[in-house]
Amino acid sequence: MLSPDTIAASLIQFHQQQTEKIEVFWVEATSSRQELSAELATRFTGLPILVALVNKNRFHDANGVSDDLNLTIQENEAWFVPENRELVRDRQKFSLVLVSKRPLGIPQLSSPVTLPDWFPQWPCEILTAEVKSVFTAITLTLGSPDIPQSAINSALFELEQALCHRLDVVFHSNPTAANALMTVVGTGQAPANVADLIASSRQGLQARSGSEFRPGGAIDSNFIVSHFARVWRDCPPLQRQKLATDVSEALGLSPACSVNPQYSLTALLSRGKEKFPATPAEIIFSRNLMVTVSDVVQFVNGIHHADEFPQFPAVLTITFAKDLARSCRAAASTLGQLN
C-alpha cells in the first residue's frame, strides 16, 4: 500500500527522533518482504539502521520478545561491518527494522535486550528496546504519489459520463423531472436548465481524459459533478434530504428501479435525523451519491493544494482515497444499468 520511499522516509524520521539507545520498528509488507527489505536497506546507507526479515516462529508471545530480539541481532552479525559499527558508535543509537508479512501480533511494548559481546557499542549490556508497529504512525501529504490520484480522477470521470447519460435519458422521457433540482443548481453562472447542464457536460467531457479529470466545484464549471458538489456543500443540513429527493427524481429513480443504496461511512457520518431503514433505497443512493461527489471534489482539490494542509495518517488517507474511487465507480455502474 505504501511505497518504499514513503516507508523509508518515515523510518529515517523516527530514527532521527529516537531518544533511546535502541528502538525496534515493525513494518508489515503488503507484497514481497524480501523486496521491501532490500529496498529499505539501500535507502538507509550511512545510517545505523539494520533491516531484518522476521523469522516466522518469532514475535508471537510477549514473554519471548527479549529472546526474539537477541536472536535476530545475533543472526544479522554480518551487517556489522566496520563502516556500520562506526555509525553506531558515532550516533550513539541503533535502530532495528523488522519486516514481516503479518501485523505485529503482540502489544507494542518495551523489552529488555542483551547485546552480544561483539556489538560495537554497549557490548553485553542489557538495554530496553521499544517495539513499535510503524504503519499507524506513518503520515503523508495529500500530494504524495502513494495516493491513487489517477484512479480517483478516472472513477469521477466515469461518474460524470454516467450522470450525463442518465439525465439525458430521463429528460427525454420526462422533461420536468429535474425542475426541482435545477432551481438549486441553475443559479448565477451555472447552466439554467437540465438541457444546458447536459450539453455543458458533453462539451467538457470531449476535452478531458479520465486520468486528468479535475472538475473542481466552481459555479461556472462545465461538469455535473461540480454542480452537485457545490449545491451539496452549500445546502443546510436540514434540507439535504429534500435535495437528495430532488436528485433522485432528476435521475428517474423509483422503488421499481431496485437500486443498491450503497451505504458509505461518509454518508453515515453526514446523515441527519433520518432513519436509514425507513428511507427508500433510491433516496439513500442519491444522498450517498451527493456525499461521494462532494468528498471527491474536495479531496482532489486538496491534492492540488497539498502545501496548505498538514500531513494525515497514511493508511487512513490511502484507504479513504480508494473508497472514494470505489464509490464513484459503483454509482456509475448502478446508473449505467438502469433502463
mmCIF file of C-alpha atoms in Angstrom:
data_model
loop_
_atom_site.group_PDB
_atom_site.id
_atom_site.type_symbol
_atom_site.label_atom_id
_atom_site.label_comp_id
_atom_site.label_asym_id
_atom_site.label_seq_id
_atom_site.Cartn_x
_atom_site.Cartn_y
_atom_site.Cartn_z
ATOM 1 C CA MET A 1 0.000 0.000 0.000
ATOM 2 C CA LEU A 2 2.843 2.378 0.866
ATOM 3 C CA SER A 3 5.863 2.863 -1.376
ATOM 4 C CA PRO A 4 9.357 2.003 -0.107
ATOM 5 C CA ASP A 5 10.248 5.702 -0.390
ATOM 6 C CA THR A 6 7.425 6.713 1.966
ATOM 7 C CA ILE A 7 8.181 3.941 4.473
ATOM 8 C CA ALA A 8 11.918 4.690 4.405
ATOM 9 C CA ALA A 9 11.435 8.437 4.813
ATOM 10 C CA SER A 10 9.223 7.874 7.853
ATOM 11 C CA LEU A 11 11.620 5.356 9.391
ATOM 12 C CA ILE A 12 14.521 7.773 8.948
ATOM 13 C CA GLN A 13 12.440 10.450 10.667
ATOM 14 C CA PHE A 14 11.588 8.055 13.518
ATOM 15 C CA HIS A 15 15.279 7.164 13.842
ATOM 16 C CA GLN A 16 16.280 10.820 13.967
ATOM 17 C CA GLN A 17 13.706 11.424 16.712
ATOM 18 C CA GLN A 18 14.872 8.375 18.624
ATOM 19 C CA THR A 19 15.930 9.142 22.199
ATOM 20 C CA GLU A 20 16.724 5.597 23.361
ATOM 21 C CA LYS A 21 19.904 3.733 22.518
ATOM 22 C CA ILE A 22 17.925 1.041 20.691
ATOM 23 C CA GLU A 23 14.466 1.109 19.129
ATOM 24 C CA VAL A 24 12.715 -1.541 17.073
ATOM 25 C CA PHE A 25 10.296 -0.742 14.240
ATOM 26 C CA TRP A 26 7.876 -3.330 12.846
ATOM 27 C CA VAL A 27 6.955 -2.976 9.165
ATOM 28 C CA GLU A 28 4.204 -5.063 7.585
ATOM 29 C CA ALA A 29 4.976 -5.852 3.931
ATOM 30 C CA THR A 30 1.933 -5.946 1.647
ATOM 31 C CA SER A 31 3.872 -7.671 -1.152
ATOM 32 C CA SER A 32 7.292 -9.369 -1.120
ATOM 33 C CA ARG A 33 9.005 -8.819 2.206
ATOM 34 C CA GLN A 34 12.366 -9.716 0.663
ATOM 35 C CA GLU A 35 11.985 -6.988 -1.965
ATOM 36 C CA LEU A 36 10.817 -4.429 0.587
ATOM 37 C CA SER A 37 13.681 -5.313 2.911
ATOM 38 C CA ALA A 38 16.218 -4.821 0.110
ATOM 39 C CA GLU A 39 14.595 -1.552 -0.966
ATOM 40 C CA LEU A 40 14.696 -0.177 2.562
ATOM 41 C CA ALA A 41 18.266 -1.278 3.190
ATOM 42 C CA THR A 42 19.538 0.677 0.178
ATOM 43 C CA ARG A 43 17.849 3.825 1.493
ATOM 44 C CA PHE A 44 19.478 3.508 4.915
ATOM 45 C CA THR A 45 23.054 3.661 3.680
ATOM 46 C CA GLY A 46 25.045 5.847 6.035
ATOM 47 C CA LEU A 47 22.632 5.323 8.949
ATOM 48 C CA PRO A 48 22.818 2.889 11.892
ATOM 49 C CA ILE A 49 19.611 1.164 10.822
ATOM 50 C CA LEU A 50 19.563 -2.606 10.320
ATOM 51 C CA VAL A 51 16.746 -4.170 8.263
ATOM 52 C CA ALA A 52 15.946 -7.787 9.108
ATOM 53 C CA LEU A 53 13.343 -10.305 7.990
ATOM 54 C CA VAL A 54 11.158 -11.706 10.760
ATOM 55 C CA ASN A 55 11.501 -15.401 11.411
ATOM 56 C CA LYS A 56 8.024 -16.947 11.194
ATOM 57 C CA ASN A 57 8.396 -18.512 14.653
ATOM 58 C CA ARG A 58 9.201 -15.267 16.443
ATOM 59 C CA PHE A 59 7.340 -12.312 17.949
ATOM 60 C CA HIS A 60 4.164 -14.236 18.710
ATOM 61 C CA ASP A 61 4.477 -14.195 22.510
ATOM 62 C CA ALA A 62 5.078 -11.018 24.511
ATOM 63 C CA ASN A 63 7.071 -13.045 27.036
ATOM 64 C CA GLY A 64 9.505 -14.167 24.352
ATOM 65 C CA VAL A 65 10.249 -10.791 22.752
ATOM 66 C CA SER A 66 13.547 -10.389 24.581
ATOM 67 C CA ASP A 67 14.860 -13.707 23.258
ATOM 68 C CA ASP A 68 13.474 -12.972 19.772
ATOM 69 C CA LEU A 69 15.338 -9.659 19.636
ATOM 70 C CA ASN A 70 18.567 -11.233 20.888
ATOM 71 C CA LEU A 71 18.421 -13.978 18.253
ATOM 72 C CA THR A 72 17.569 -11.531 15.439
ATOM 73 C CA ILE A 73 20.563 -9.345 16.244
ATOM 74 C CA GLN A 74 22.857 -12.386 16.558
ATOM 75 C CA GLU A 75 21.736 -13.724 13.166
ATOM 76 C CA ASN A 76 22.498 -10.406 11.457
ATOM 77 C CA GLU A 77 26.083 -10.060 12.671
ATOM 78 C CA ALA A 78 27.175 -9.813 9.020
ATOM 79 C CA TRP A 79 25.611 -6.331 8.817
ATOM 80 C CA PHE A 80 28.060 -5.028 11.405
ATOM 81 C CA VAL A 81 30.922 -4.344 9.023
ATOM 82 C CA PRO A 82 33.467 -1.710 10.128
ATOM 83 C CA GLU A 83 31.538 1.140 8.457
ATOM 84 C CA ASN A 84 28.266 0.256 10.175
ATOM 85 C CA ARG A 85 29.974 -0.360 13.506
ATOM 86 C CA GLU A 86 31.413 3.128 13.313
ATOM 87 C CA LEU A 87 27.950 4.546 12.539
ATOM 88 C CA VAL A 88 26.549 3.021 15.741
ATOM 89 C CA ARG A 89 29.433 4.353 17.812
ATOM 90 C CA ASP A 90 29.273 7.793 16.208
ATOM 91 C CA ARG A 91 25.492 8.243 16.514
ATOM 92 C CA GLN A 92 25.224 6.528 19.880
ATOM 93 C CA LYS A 93 21.993 4.859 18.817
ATOM 94 C CA PHE A 94 20.827 1.912 16.739
ATOM 95 C CA SER A 95 17.528 1.086 15.033
ATOM 96 C CA LEU A 96 16.299 -2.363 14.069
ATOM 97 C CA VAL A 97 13.630 -2.558 11.352
ATOM 98 C CA LEU A 98 11.722 -5.861 11.326
ATOM 99 C CA VAL A 99 9.956 -6.672 8.047
ATOM 100 C CA SER A 100 7.122 -9.184 8.201
ATOM 101 C CA LYS A 101 4.150 -10.344 6.137
ATOM 102 C CA ARG A 102 1.928 -10.187 9.214
ATOM 103 C CA PRO A 103 0.977 -7.413 11.606
ATOM 104 C CA LEU A 104 2.638 -7.204 14.988
ATOM 105 C CA GLY A 105 0.642 -9.727 16.976
ATOM 106 C CA ILE A 106 1.753 -8.635 20.422
ATOM 107 C CA PRO A 107 1.154 -5.388 22.309
ATOM 108 C CA GLN A 108 3.607 -2.627 21.467
ATOM 109 C CA LEU A 109 5.938 -2.754 24.421
ATOM 110 C CA SER A 110 9.374 -2.144 25.856
ATOM 111 C CA SER A 111 11.524 -5.226 26.219
ATOM 112 C CA PRO A 112 14.983 -5.898 27.628
ATOM 113 C CA VAL A 113 17.581 -6.991 25.092
ATOM 114 C CA THR A 114 21.023 -8.331 25.937
ATOM 115 C CA LEU A 115 23.566 -7.186 23.402
ATOM 116 C CA PRO A 116 26.227 -9.645 22.234
ATOM 117 C CA ASP A 117 29.857 -9.130 23.199
ATOM 118 C CA TRP A 118 30.752 -8.194 19.612
ATOM 119 C CA PHE A 119 28.206 -5.331 19.450
ATOM 120 C CA PRO A 120 30.006 -2.062 18.514
ATOM 121 C CA GLN A 121 28.581 -0.121 21.464
ATOM 122 C CA TRP A 122 27.305 -1.215 24.881
ATOM 123 C CA PRO A 123 28.572 -4.847 24.487
ATOM 124 C CA CYS A 124 26.977 -7.334 26.884
ATOM 125 C CA GLU A 125 24.772 -4.616 28.361
ATOM 126 C CA ILE A 126 21.061 -5.162 28.945
ATOM 127 C CA LEU A 127 19.175 -2.323 27.282
ATOM 128 C CA THR A 128 15.472 -1.608 26.916
ATOM 129 C CA ALA A 129 14.144 -1.585 23.368
ATOM 130 C CA GLU A 130 10.686 -0.352 22.439
ATOM 131 C CA VAL A 131 8.964 -2.378 19.730
ATOM 132 C CA LYS A 132 6.670 -0.228 17.585
ATOM 133 C CA SER A 133 4.413 -1.032 14.640
ATOM 134 C CA VAL A 134 5.011 1.921 12.332
ATOM 135 C CA PHE A 135 2.167 1.800 9.801
ATOM 136 C CA THR A 136 -0.293 3.561 12.071
ATOM 137 C CA ALA A 137 2.328 6.244 12.761
ATOM 138 C CA ILE A 138 3.340 6.981 9.158
ATOM 139 C CA THR A 139 1.830 10.164 7.748
ATOM 140 C CA LEU A 140 1.889 11.700 4.289
ATOM 141 C CA THR A 141 0.858 14.837 2.461
ATOM 142 C CA LEU A 142 -2.144 14.896 0.155
ATOM 143 C CA GLY A 143 0.329 15.357 -2.688
ATOM 144 C CA SER A 144 2.019 12.017 -2.001
ATOM 145 C CA PRO A 145 2.380 9.684 -5.021
ATOM 146 C CA ASP A 146 1.087 6.911 -2.737
ATOM 147 C CA ILE A 147 -2.400 8.392 -3.058
ATOM 148 C CA PRO A 148 -4.108 6.882 -6.154
ATOM 149 C CA GLN A 149 -4.971 10.210 -7.756
ATOM 150 C CA SER A 150 -5.358 8.928 -11.331
ATOM 151 C CA ALA A 151 -7.719 6.192 -10.118
ATOM 152 C CA ILE A 152 -9.874 8.801 -8.342
ATOM 153 C CA ASN A 153 -9.868 11.047 -11.428
ATOM 154 C CA SER A 154 -10.834 8.178 -13.728
ATOM 155 C CA ALA A 155 -13.619 6.996 -11.423
ATOM 156 C CA LEU A 156 -15.039 10.516 -11.174
ATOM 157 C CA PHE A 157 -14.832 10.812 -14.972
ATOM 158 C CA GLU A 158 -16.876 7.599 -15.291
ATOM 159 C CA LEU A 159 -19.448 9.003 -12.900
ATOM 160 C CA GLU A 160 -19.698 12.255 -14.865
ATOM 161 C CA GLN A 161 -20.329 10.250 -18.035
ATOM 162 C CA ALA A 162 -22.970 8.133 -16.300
ATOM 163 C CA LEU A 163 -24.734 11.174 -14.827
ATOM 164 C CA CYS A 164 -24.744 12.960 -18.167
ATOM 165 C CA HIS A 165 -26.219 9.954 -19.927
ATOM 166 C CA ARG A 166 -28.826 9.275 -17.242
ATOM 167 C CA LEU A 167 -30.018 12.878 -17.006
ATOM 168 C CA ASP A 168 -30.365 12.931 -20.784
ATOM 169 C CA VAL A 169 -32.400 9.711 -20.841
ATOM 170 C CA VAL A 170 -34.744 10.948 -18.112
ATOM 171 C CA PHE A 171 -35.027 14.416 -19.693
ATOM 172 C CA HIS A 172 -36.260 12.964 -22.985
ATOM 173 C CA SER A 173 -38.850 10.786 -21.255
ATOM 174 C CA ASN A 174 -39.888 13.323 -18.591
ATOM 175 C CA PRO A 175 -38.709 16.892 -19.350
ATOM 176 C CA THR A 176 -39.811 18.254 -15.955
ATOM 177 C CA ALA A 177 -38.164 15.577 -13.778
ATOM 178 C CA ALA A 178 -35.165 17.774 -12.963
ATOM 179 C CA ASN A 179 -37.034 21.037 -12.430
ATOM 180 C CA ALA A 180 -36.820 20.949 -8.631
ATOM 181 C CA LEU A 181 -33.103 20.134 -8.730
ATOM 182 C CA MET A 182 -32.342 22.852 -11.271
ATOM 183 C CA THR A 183 -33.912 25.536 -9.101
ATOM 184 C CA VAL A 184 -30.958 24.887 -6.785
ATOM 185 C CA VAL A 185 -28.280 24.136 -9.389
ATOM 186 C CA GLY A 186 -29.232 26.692 -12.048
ATOM 187 C CA THR A 187 -28.207 29.905 -10.291
ATOM 188 C CA GLY A 188 -25.649 32.539 -11.168
ATOM 189 C CA GLN A 189 -23.258 31.396 -13.889
ATOM 190 C CA ALA A 190 -24.410 27.785 -13.719
ATOM 191 C CA PRO A 191 -26.477 26.221 -16.534
ATOM 192 C CA ALA A 192 -30.061 27.405 -16.119
ATOM 193 C CA ASN A 193 -31.813 24.171 -17.045
ATOM 194 C CA VAL A 194 -31.058 20.474 -17.313
ATOM 195 C CA ALA A 195 -30.691 20.574 -21.117
ATOM 196 C CA ASP A 196 -27.954 23.191 -20.763
ATOM 197 C CA LEU A 197 -26.326 21.187 -17.971
ATOM 198 C CA ILE A 198 -26.233 18.065 -20.146
ATOM 199 C CA ALA A 199 -24.834 19.983 -23.128
ATOM 200 C CA SER A 200 -22.191 21.621 -20.944
ATOM 201 C CA SER A 201 -21.124 18.244 -19.556
ATOM 202 C CA ARG A 202 -20.839 16.689 -23.017
ATOM 203 C CA GLN A 203 -18.707 19.554 -24.234
ATOM 204 C CA GLY A 204 -16.436 19.334 -21.201
ATOM 205 C CA LEU A 205 -16.065 15.553 -21.408
ATOM 206 C CA GLN A 206 -14.869 15.766 -25.001
ATOM 207 C CA ALA A 207 -11.972 17.949 -23.904
ATOM 208 C CA ARG A 208 -10.871 15.768 -20.967
ATOM 209 C CA SER A 209 -9.327 12.376 -20.322
ATOM 210 C CA GLY A 210 -10.160 10.225 -17.331
ATOM 211 C CA SER A 211 -6.816 10.201 -15.538
ATOM 212 C CA GLU A 212 -6.528 14.004 -15.757
ATOM 213 C CA PHE A 213 -10.136 14.786 -14.843
ATOM 214 C CA ARG A 214 -10.208 17.525 -12.209
ATOM 215 C CA PRO A 215 -13.585 19.272 -12.390
ATOM 216 C CA GLY A 216 -13.430 21.439 -9.257
ATOM 217 C CA GLY A 217 -16.530 22.875 -7.613
ATOM 218 C CA ALA A 218 -16.845 26.289 -9.218
ATOM 219 C CA ILE A 219 -20.260 27.639 -10.227
ATOM 220 C CA ASP A 220 -19.122 28.156 -13.842
ATOM 221 C CA SER A 221 -17.863 24.577 -14.244
ATOM 222 C CA ASN A 222 -18.882 22.514 -17.252
ATOM 223 C CA PHE A 223 -19.479 19.426 -15.183
ATOM 224 C CA ILE A 224 -22.432 17.886 -13.387
ATOM 225 C CA VAL A 225 -20.307 16.564 -10.534
ATOM 226 C CA SER A 226 -19.018 20.086 -9.885
ATOM 227 C CA HIS A 227 -22.529 21.465 -9.515
ATOM 228 C CA PHE A 228 -23.675 18.516 -7.401
ATOM 229 C CA ALA A 229 -20.672 19.015 -5.115
ATOM 230 C CA ARG A 230 -21.316 22.751 -4.881
ATOM 231 C CA VAL A 231 -25.014 22.550 -4.013
ATOM 232 C CA TRP A 232 -24.457 19.723 -1.523
ATOM 233 C CA ARG A 233 -21.672 21.653 0.186
ATOM 234 C CA ASP A 234 -23.823 24.793 0.423
ATOM 235 C CA CYS A 235 -27.044 23.030 1.394
ATOM 236 C CA PRO A 236 -28.113 23.442 5.054
ATOM 237 C CA PRO A 237 -28.091 20.034 6.802
ATOM 238 C CA LEU A 238 -31.842 20.033 7.433
ATOM 239 C CA GLN A 239 -32.501 20.488 3.712
ATOM 240 C CA ARG A 240 -30.194 17.770 2.432
ATOM 241 C CA GLN A 241 -32.806 15.037 2.493
ATOM 242 C CA LYS A 242 -35.002 17.200 0.250
ATOM 243 C CA LEU A 243 -32.057 17.806 -2.079
ATOM 244 C CA ALA A 244 -31.359 14.058 -2.239
ATOM 245 C CA THR A 245 -35.018 13.526 -3.140
ATOM 246 C CA ASP A 246 -34.755 16.103 -5.948
ATOM 247 C CA VAL A 247 -31.628 14.349 -7.273
ATOM 248 C CA SER A 248 -33.460 11.028 -7.187
ATOM 249 C CA GLU A 249 -36.326 12.488 -9.222
ATOM 250 C CA ALA A 250 -33.949 14.075 -11.735
ATOM 251 C CA LEU A 251 -32.285 10.696 -12.247
ATOM 252 C CA GLY A 252 -35.641 8.981 -12.670
ATOM 253 C CA LEU A 253 -35.183 6.707 -9.680
ATOM 254 C CA SER A 254 -38.082 4.943 -8.014
ATOM 255 C CA PRO A 255 -38.710 1.823 -5.916
ATOM 256 C CA ALA A 256 -39.184 -0.043 -9.189
ATOM 257 C CA CYS A 257 -35.525 0.584 -10.082
ATOM 258 C CA SER A 258 -34.331 -1.597 -7.178
ATOM 259 C CA VAL A 259 -31.074 0.325 -6.842
ATOM 260 C CA ASN A 260 -28.462 -0.702 -4.316
ATOM 261 C CA PRO A 261 -28.482 2.086 -1.707
ATOM 262 C CA GLN A 262 -24.677 1.812 -1.381
ATOM 263 C CA TYR A 263 -24.225 2.734 2.234
ATOM 264 C CA SER A 264 -20.957 4.503 2.892
ATOM 265 C CA LEU A 265 -19.190 5.603 6.045
ATOM 266 C CA THR A 266 -19.100 9.245 4.965
ATOM 267 C CA ALA A 267 -22.823 9.179 4.163
ATOM 268 C CA LEU A 268 -23.452 7.734 7.614
ATOM 269 C CA LEU A 269 -21.368 10.406 9.328
ATOM 270 C CA SER A 270 -23.095 13.222 7.458
ATOM 271 C CA ARG A 271 -26.675 11.984 7.810
ATOM 272 C CA GLY A 272 -29.333 13.952 9.595
ATOM 273 C CA LYS A 273 -32.160 12.683 11.781
ATOM 274 C CA GLU A 274 -33.464 10.397 9.052
ATOM 275 C CA LYS A 275 -33.635 6.697 9.842
ATOM 276 C CA PHE A 276 -31.915 4.666 7.150
ATOM 277 C CA PRO A 277 -34.260 1.647 7.443
ATOM 278 C CA ALA A 278 -37.262 3.908 6.827
ATOM 279 C CA THR A 279 -35.678 5.775 3.908
ATOM 280 C CA PRO A 280 -36.283 4.474 0.358
ATOM 281 C CA ALA A 281 -33.224 2.915 -1.249
ATOM 282 C CA GLU A 282 -33.241 5.385 -4.137
ATOM 283 C CA ILE A 283 -33.074 8.339 -1.731
ATOM 284 C CA ILE A 284 -30.190 6.788 0.184
ATOM 285 C CA PHE A 285 -28.437 6.143 -3.132
ATOM 286 C CA SER A 286 -28.897 9.771 -4.176
ATOM 287 C CA ARG A 287 -27.721 11.052 -0.821
ATOM 288 C CA ASN A 288 -24.671 8.808 -0.920
ATOM 289 C CA LEU A 289 -24.001 9.968 -4.486
ATOM 290 C CA MET A 290 -24.009 13.608 -3.418
ATOM 291 C CA VAL A 291 -21.802 12.938 -0.389
ATOM 292 C CA THR A 292 -19.333 10.996 -2.528
ATOM 293 C CA VAL A 293 -19.172 13.638 -5.251
ATOM 294 C CA SER A 294 -18.684 16.404 -2.705
ATOM 295 C CA ASP A 295 -15.948 14.460 -0.900
ATOM 296 C CA VAL A 296 -14.133 13.544 -4.119
ATOM 297 C CA VAL A 297 -14.105 17.099 -5.439
ATOM 298 C CA GLN A 298 -12.828 18.397 -2.102
ATOM 299 C CA PHE A 299 -10.227 15.632 -1.871
ATOM 300 C CA VAL A 300 -8.906 16.240 -5.396
ATOM 301 C CA ASN A 301 -8.719 19.967 -4.702
ATOM 302 C CA GLY A 302 -6.776 19.151 -1.540
ATOM 303 C CA ILE A 303 -4.301 17.087 -3.559
ATOM 304 C CA HIS A 304 -3.580 20.076 -5.777
ATOM 305 C CA HIS A 305 -3.163 22.379 -2.781
ATOM 306 C CA ALA A 306 -1.323 19.905 -0.561
ATOM 307 C CA ASP A 307 1.038 22.546 0.800
ATOM 308 C CA GLU A 308 -1.915 24.247 2.503
ATOM 309 C CA PHE A 309 -2.741 21.197 4.621
ATOM 310 C CA PRO A 310 -0.965 19.139 7.290
ATOM 311 C CA GLN A 311 0.051 15.525 6.868
ATOM 312 C CA PHE A 312 -2.521 12.827 7.581
ATOM 313 C CA PRO A 313 -2.268 9.163 8.664
ATOM 314 C CA ALA A 314 -1.072 7.316 5.574
ATOM 315 C CA VAL A 315 -3.116 4.119 5.781
ATOM 316 C CA LEU A 316 -6.322 6.012 6.600
ATOM 317 C CA THR A 317 -5.787 8.536 3.775
ATOM 318 C CA ILE A 318 -4.993 5.936 1.122
ATOM 319 C CA THR A 319 -7.866 3.698 2.195
ATOM 320 C CA PHE A 320 -10.246 6.672 2.105
ATOM 321 C CA ALA A 321 -8.990 7.652 -1.366
ATOM 322 C CA LYS A 322 -9.529 4.130 -2.679
ATOM 323 C CA ASP A 323 -13.009 4.040 -1.166
ATOM 324 C CA LEU A 324 -13.899 7.338 -2.851
ATOM 325 C CA ALA A 325 -12.873 5.855 -6.191
ATOM 326 C CA ARG A 326 -14.828 2.678 -5.455
ATOM 327 C CA SER A 327 -17.948 4.672 -4.538
ATOM 328 C CA CYS A 328 -17.738 6.672 -7.780
ATOM 329 C CA ARG A 329 -17.393 3.526 -9.876
ATOM 330 C CA ALA A 330 -20.231 1.804 -8.012
ATOM 331 C CA ALA A 331 -22.563 4.757 -8.528
ATOM 332 C CA ALA A 332 -21.615 4.985 -12.216
ATOM 333 C CA SER A 333 -22.236 1.264 -12.644
ATOM 334 C CA THR A 334 -25.640 1.491 -10.942
ATOM 335 C CA LEU A 335 -26.721 4.365 -13.182
ATOM 336 C CA GLY A 336 -25.430 2.558 -16.261
ATOM 337 C CA GLN A 337 -27.563 -0.487 -15.521
ATOM 338 C CA LEU A 338 -30.846 1.443 -15.359
ATOM 339 C CA ASN A 339 -33.268 1.188 -18.244
#
